[in-house]
C-alpha cells in the first residue's frame, strides 16, 4: 500500500499500482530460490567430505607371491660360513652365492678389544662368479672374541657374530655345505624353566637366508633341531629346515638373556620376537613362534621340558611352520639360556 500526501485532507490510502504488485512477486520468488539453495549447499558439502575420508579397500596380498619369485632366491650375496679353531689355528670360510659377474672376494679376521678392533688376517681371491675363500691364522691359548668381515667388489657385505676362541676350543660354527664339526657352549648344573611365545603373523621385504638341509649352529643347537624334528615326524609333521637368519635371531636373544640373567621373550628395550626375526633377514615372513628356556644342561633336557609344556609343545608340533633357528648362550655360573625361533615364508 502507499500513502499520498494531500494538504487539504492529510494522509490518504490509495491501492497499489499494478507494476508494484508484480515487483513484489518477483522479489518473493527470488527469496524462495535463495533459501532452497542455502538448504541444498550444506548437504552437498557433507557428501563430499564423507567421500574424502572413506578409505579405499586395499586388496589382501597373496602370502606366497614373493616366495615364488625366482629373482628373490637368486640374489647375489656373500656370507661367513665357517669360523672354528683347532689345536694350532683358527680357520674361516667365506662364500659368494647367486652371482654371475666376476669379483674380488675379500675377508678379514678380527678380534674385539678396547679401541679399534685388531685385524689378524686378510685374504683375497678373484672369482669368476660364485665361490669360496678359506683362510687360517695361528692361534694362542688366550681366549678372544673373533669375527669375520667379508666383502666383494660389487659392494656386498656380511659380518659374523663374535665368538670366543682360543687354541683347542670347541666353540664356533660351520655352515658350509656338509656337516658341521662344532660343539656346544658349556654345561649348566641347574634345573631350568621354560617359556613360549604364541604364533603370530607378519610380512616384510628384503632378502631371506635359508639354509636348506645343511648344518647351522653349534652341535648343541643342531641337536635341539634334530630332537625337535624327531617329535614333529612322530606327530605327522614335516621336518623343519634350519635357517641361518632364524639362528641369528635366536642366538642374539639368548645372549641378551644371559647377559641380563633374565628369561623373557621381550627384554627391556628389545623388540618383539617377530621384529627380531624380520631384522635378522628372514623374508618374507607369514607366521612365527618362539620357545625359550633357562638352566637346562643340554639339548635333550631342554627339548624334553618344552614337550612337557602345552604351549611349547604346540609350537614344536605346529605343522604350518617350516623353518627353525636355535641359539644357546652361557650366562654366569655356567647357566645356559635357550631360544627356538620358528617361522614360515
C-alpha positions in Angstrom: 0.0 0.0 0.0 1.0 3.7 -0.4 0.1 6.9 1.2 -0.3 10.0 -0.9 0.1 13.4 0.8 -2.8 15.7 0.2 -2.6 19.1 2.1 -6.3 19.6 2.5 -7.2 16.1 3.8 -3.8 14.9 5.4 -2.6 11.2 4.6 -4.8 9.2 2.4 -4.5 5.5 1.4 -4.7 4.5 -2.2 -4.4 1.0 -3.8 -1.0 -0.3 -5.0 -0.4 0.2 -8.7 -0.1 -3.0 -10.8 3.6 -2.6 -11.5 4.4 -2.6 -7.8 2.5 -5.8 -7.2 4.4 -7.6 -9.9 7.7 -6.4 -8.5 6.9 -7.8 -5.1 6.0 -11.2 -6.6 9.4 -11.3 -8.4 11.3 -10.5 -5.1 9.4 -13.2 -3.2 10.2 -15.8 -5.9 13.9 -14.9 -5.8 13.9 -15.2 -2.0 12.5 -18.7 -2.2 15.1 -19.8 -4.7 17.9 -18.4 -2.5 16.5 -20.3 0.5 16.4 -23.6 -1.3 20.0 -23.1 -2.5 21.1 -22.4 1.1 19.4 -25.6 2.3 21.0 -27.8 -0.5 24.5 -26.4 -0.2 25.4 -27.9 3.2 24.2 -31.4 2.1 26.5 -31.4 -0.9 29.5 -30.4 1.3 28.8 -33.2 3.7 28.7 -35.8 1.0 32.0 -34.6 -0.4 33.6 -34.8 3.0 32.4 -38.3 3.7 33.7 -39.5 0.3 37.1 -38.0 1.1 37.5 -39.7 4.5 36.1 -43.1 3.4 39.2 -45.3 2.9 39.5 -47.2 -0.3 39.6 -51.0 0.4 43.1 -52.4 -0.1 43.3 -55.9 -1.7 44.8 -58.5 0.6 48.2 -59.5 -0.7 48.9 -63.1 -1.6 51.3 -64.5 1.0 53.2 -66.7 -1.5 53.6 -64.1 -4.2 57.2 -63.1 -3.2 58.2 -66.6 -2.3 57.5 -67.8 -5.9 59.7 -65.1 -7.5 63.0 -66.8 -8.6 64.8 -63.5 -8.5 64.3 -63.2 -4.8 66.0 -66.5 -4.1 68.9 -65.9 -6.5 70.1 -62.6 -5.2 73.9 -62.2 -5.2 75.2 -62.2 -1.7 78.2 -63.0 0.5 78.3 -64.8 3.8 80.6 -66.1 6.5 80.1 -69.8 6.6 82.8 -71.1 9.0 84.7 -69.8 12.0 86.3 -72.6 14.1 89.5 -73.3 16.0 91.8 -76.3 16.2 94.8 -77.0 18.4 97.0 -74.9 16.2 94.9 -72.5 14.1 91.7 -70.5 13.8 90.1 -71.2 10.4 87.4 -69.4 8.5 85.5 -69.6 5.3 83.5 -67.0 3.3 81.3 -67.7 0.3 79.7 -65.8 -2.6 76.5 -67.2 -4.0 73.8 -66.3 -6.5 76.2 -64.1 -8.5 77.1 -64.0 -12.2 79.7 -61.3 -12.5 83.4 -61.7 -11.7 84.7 -60.1 -8.5 87.4 -59.9 -5.8 86.2 -61.6 -2.6 87.9 -60.2 0.5 87.9 -61.4 4.1 89.3 -60.0 7.3 89.6 -62.0 10.6 89.4 -59.6 13.6 89.2 -59.8 17.3 87.4 -57.4 19.7 89.4 -55.2 22.1 89.3 -51.8 23.7 89.7 -49.2 21.0 89.7 -50.2 17.3 89.4 -54.0 16.8 92.6 -55.7 15.5 92.8 -57.3 12.1 94.8 -60.5 12.4 94.3 -61.9 8.9 93.5 -60.6 5.5 92.7 -62.8 2.5 91.5 -62.2 -1.1 90.6 -64.3 -4.1 89.5 -63.5 -7.6 86.2 -65.2 -8.6 84.5 -65.5 -12.0 81.1 -65.7 -10.3 80.3 -67.8 -7.2 83.0 -69.3 -5.0 84.6 -69.7 -1.5 87.7 -68.3 0.2 89.4 -70.2 3.0 91.9 -68.7 5.4 93.7 -69.6 8.7 95.8 -67.9 11.3 97.9 -69.4 14.1 96.0 -69.4 17.4 97.1 -68.8 21.0 96.0 -70.0 24.4 94.4 -66.6 25.2 90.7 -66.5 24.6 89.5 -63.7 22.4 86.2 -62.7 20.6 86.9 -63.3 16.9 84.7 -62.4 14.0 84.9 -62.2 10.2 84.0 -59.4 7.8 83.6 -60.3 4.1 83.1 -58.0 1.1 83.2 -58.2 -2.7 83.9 -55.6 -5.4 80.1 -55.3 -6.0 79.6 -53.9 -2.6 78.1 -56.9 -0.9 78.9 -57.1 2.8 78.5 -59.6 5.7 79.8 -59.9 9.2 79.7 -62.8 11.6 78.8 -62.7 15.3 81.8 -62.6 17.6 82.8 -66.0 19.0 85.3 -66.6 21.9 88.0 -68.8 20.5 91.5 -70.0 21.5 93.7 -73.0 20.6 91.8 -76.2 21.2 88.4 -74.5 22.0 85.3 -76.3 20.6 83.2 -73.2 20.1 82.5 -71.9 16.6 80.2 -72.6 13.6 80.4 -74.4 10.3 77.6 -73.6 7.9 79.3 -74.8 4.7 77.6 -77.4 2.6 78.2 -80.6 4.6 78.1 -81.5 8.3 79.3 -79.1 11.0 82.1 -80.0 13.3 81.5 -77.8 16.3 80.5 -78.5 19.9 78.2 -76.8 22.5 78.9 -73.7 24.6 79.2 -75.2 28.0 77.4 -77.2 30.7 75.0 -76.0 33.4 74.0 -77.7 36.6 70.7 -76.0 37.3 67.2 -77.3 36.6 65.5 -74.7 34.4 62.2 -73.3 33.4 60.8 -72.6 30.0 58.6 -70.1 28.3 56.9 -70.0 24.9 55.7 -67.3 22.5 52.5 -67.9 20.6 52.3 -68.0 16.8 51.8 -64.7 15.1 51.8 -63.3 11.5 53.6 -60.5 9.6 55.3 -59.7 6.4 58.4 -57.8 5.3 60.6 -57.1 2.4 64.2 -57.8 1.7 66.1 -61.0 1.1 65.9 -64.2 3.1 68.6 -66.5 4.0 67.5 -70.1 4.1 70.0 -72.8 4.9 68.3 -75.8 3.2 69.4 -79.1 4.8 72.9 -78.1 5.7 74.1 -77.8 9.3 73.7 -74.5 11.0 74.9 -73.6 14.5 76.8 -75.4 17.2 76.5 -79.1 17.9 74.1 -78.4 20.9 71.9 -76.2 18.7 71.9 -78.8 15.9 70.9 -81.5 18.4 67.9 -79.4 19.5 66.8 -79.2 15.9 67.3 -83.0 15.4 65.2 -83.8 18.5 62.5 -81.2 17.5 62.2 -82.8 14.1 62.0 -86.2 15.6 59.0 -85.2 17.6 57.4 -83.5 14.6 57.8 -86.5 12.4 56.2 -88.7 15.1 53.2 -86.3 15.0 53.0 -86.4 11.2 54.6 -83.0 10.5 57.3 -82.3 8.0 60.8 -81.7 9.5 61.8 -78.0 10.0 64.6 -76.6 7.8 67.5 -75.0 9.7 67.7 -71.3 8.7 70.7 -69.0 9.4 68.6 -65.9 9.8 66.5 -67.5 12.4 69.5 -68.9 14.2 70.9 -65.3 14.3 67.7 -64.0 15.9 67.6 -66.8 18.4 71.3 -66.6 19.4 71.2 -62.8 19.8 68.2 -63.2 22.2 69.9 -66.0 24.2 73.0 -63.8 24.6 70.9 -60.9 25.8 69.1 -63.1 28.3 72.4 -64.5 29.5 73.9 -61.0 29.9 70.9 -59.8 32.0 70.3 -63.2 33.7 66.6 -62.9 32.8 64.3 -65.3 30.9 61.8 -63.2 28.9 60.5 -63.1 25.4 61.0 -59.3 25.3 63.6 -57.8 27.5 63.6 -54.1 28.3 64.5 -52.0 25.2 64.3 -55.1 22.9 61.8 -55.5 20.0 59.3 -58.4 19.9 60.5 -61.7 18.6 58.6 -61.1 15.3 60.6 -57.9 14.8 63.8 -59.7 15.8 63.2 -62.4 13.1 62.5 -59.7 10.5 65.6 -57.8 11.4 67.7 -60.9 11.1 66.7 -61.2 7.4 64.0 -63.9 7.3 61.8 -62.7 4.5 59.0 -62.9 3.5 57.5 -63.7 6.9 54.0 -65.0 7.2 54.0 -66.7 10.6 56.4 -67.2 13.5 56.7 -68.6 17.0 59.3 -68.7 19.8 60.2 -71.0 22.7 62.7 -70.0 25.4 64.2 -71.8 28.4 67.0 -71.3 31.0 69.1 -73.7 33.2 68.7 -76.9 31.3 72.2 -78.5 30.9 71.8 -80.0 27.4 69.7 -80.3 24.3 67.8 -83.4 25.4 66.8 -81.8 28.7 65.5 -78.6 27.2 63.5 -80.3 24.4 62.1 -82.7 27.0 61.0 -79.7 29.1 59.4 -78.0 26.1 57.5 -81.1 25.1 56.0 -81.4 28.6 54.6 -77.9 28.4 51.4 -77.5 26.3 52.4 -74.1 24.9 55.9 -75.1 23.9 54.7 -78.4 22.5 52.1 -76.6 20.4 54.9 -74.5 18.8 57.1 -77.6 18.1 54.3 -79.6 16.6 52.8 -76.7 14.5 52.8 -78.3 11.1 52.2 -74.9 9.5 55.8 -73.8 10.4 58.6 -74.7 8.1 61.9 -73.3 9.3 63.8 -73.2 12.6 66.8 -71.5 14.2 68.2 -72.3 17.7 70.6 -70.3 19.8 72.2 -71.1 23.1 74.3 -68.8 25.3 76.1 -69.3 28.6 75.5 -66.9 31.4 77.1 -66.6 34.9 77.8 -69.8 36.7 77.5 -71.8 33.5 73.7 -71.4 33.2 72.5 -71.9 29.7 69.8 -69.8 28.0 68.0 -71.4 25.1 65.9 -69.9 22.3 64.0 -71.6 19.5 62.6 -69.4 16.6 60.1 -70.9 14.2 58.9 -69.3 11.0 57.3 -69.7 7.6 57.7 -67.7 4.4 
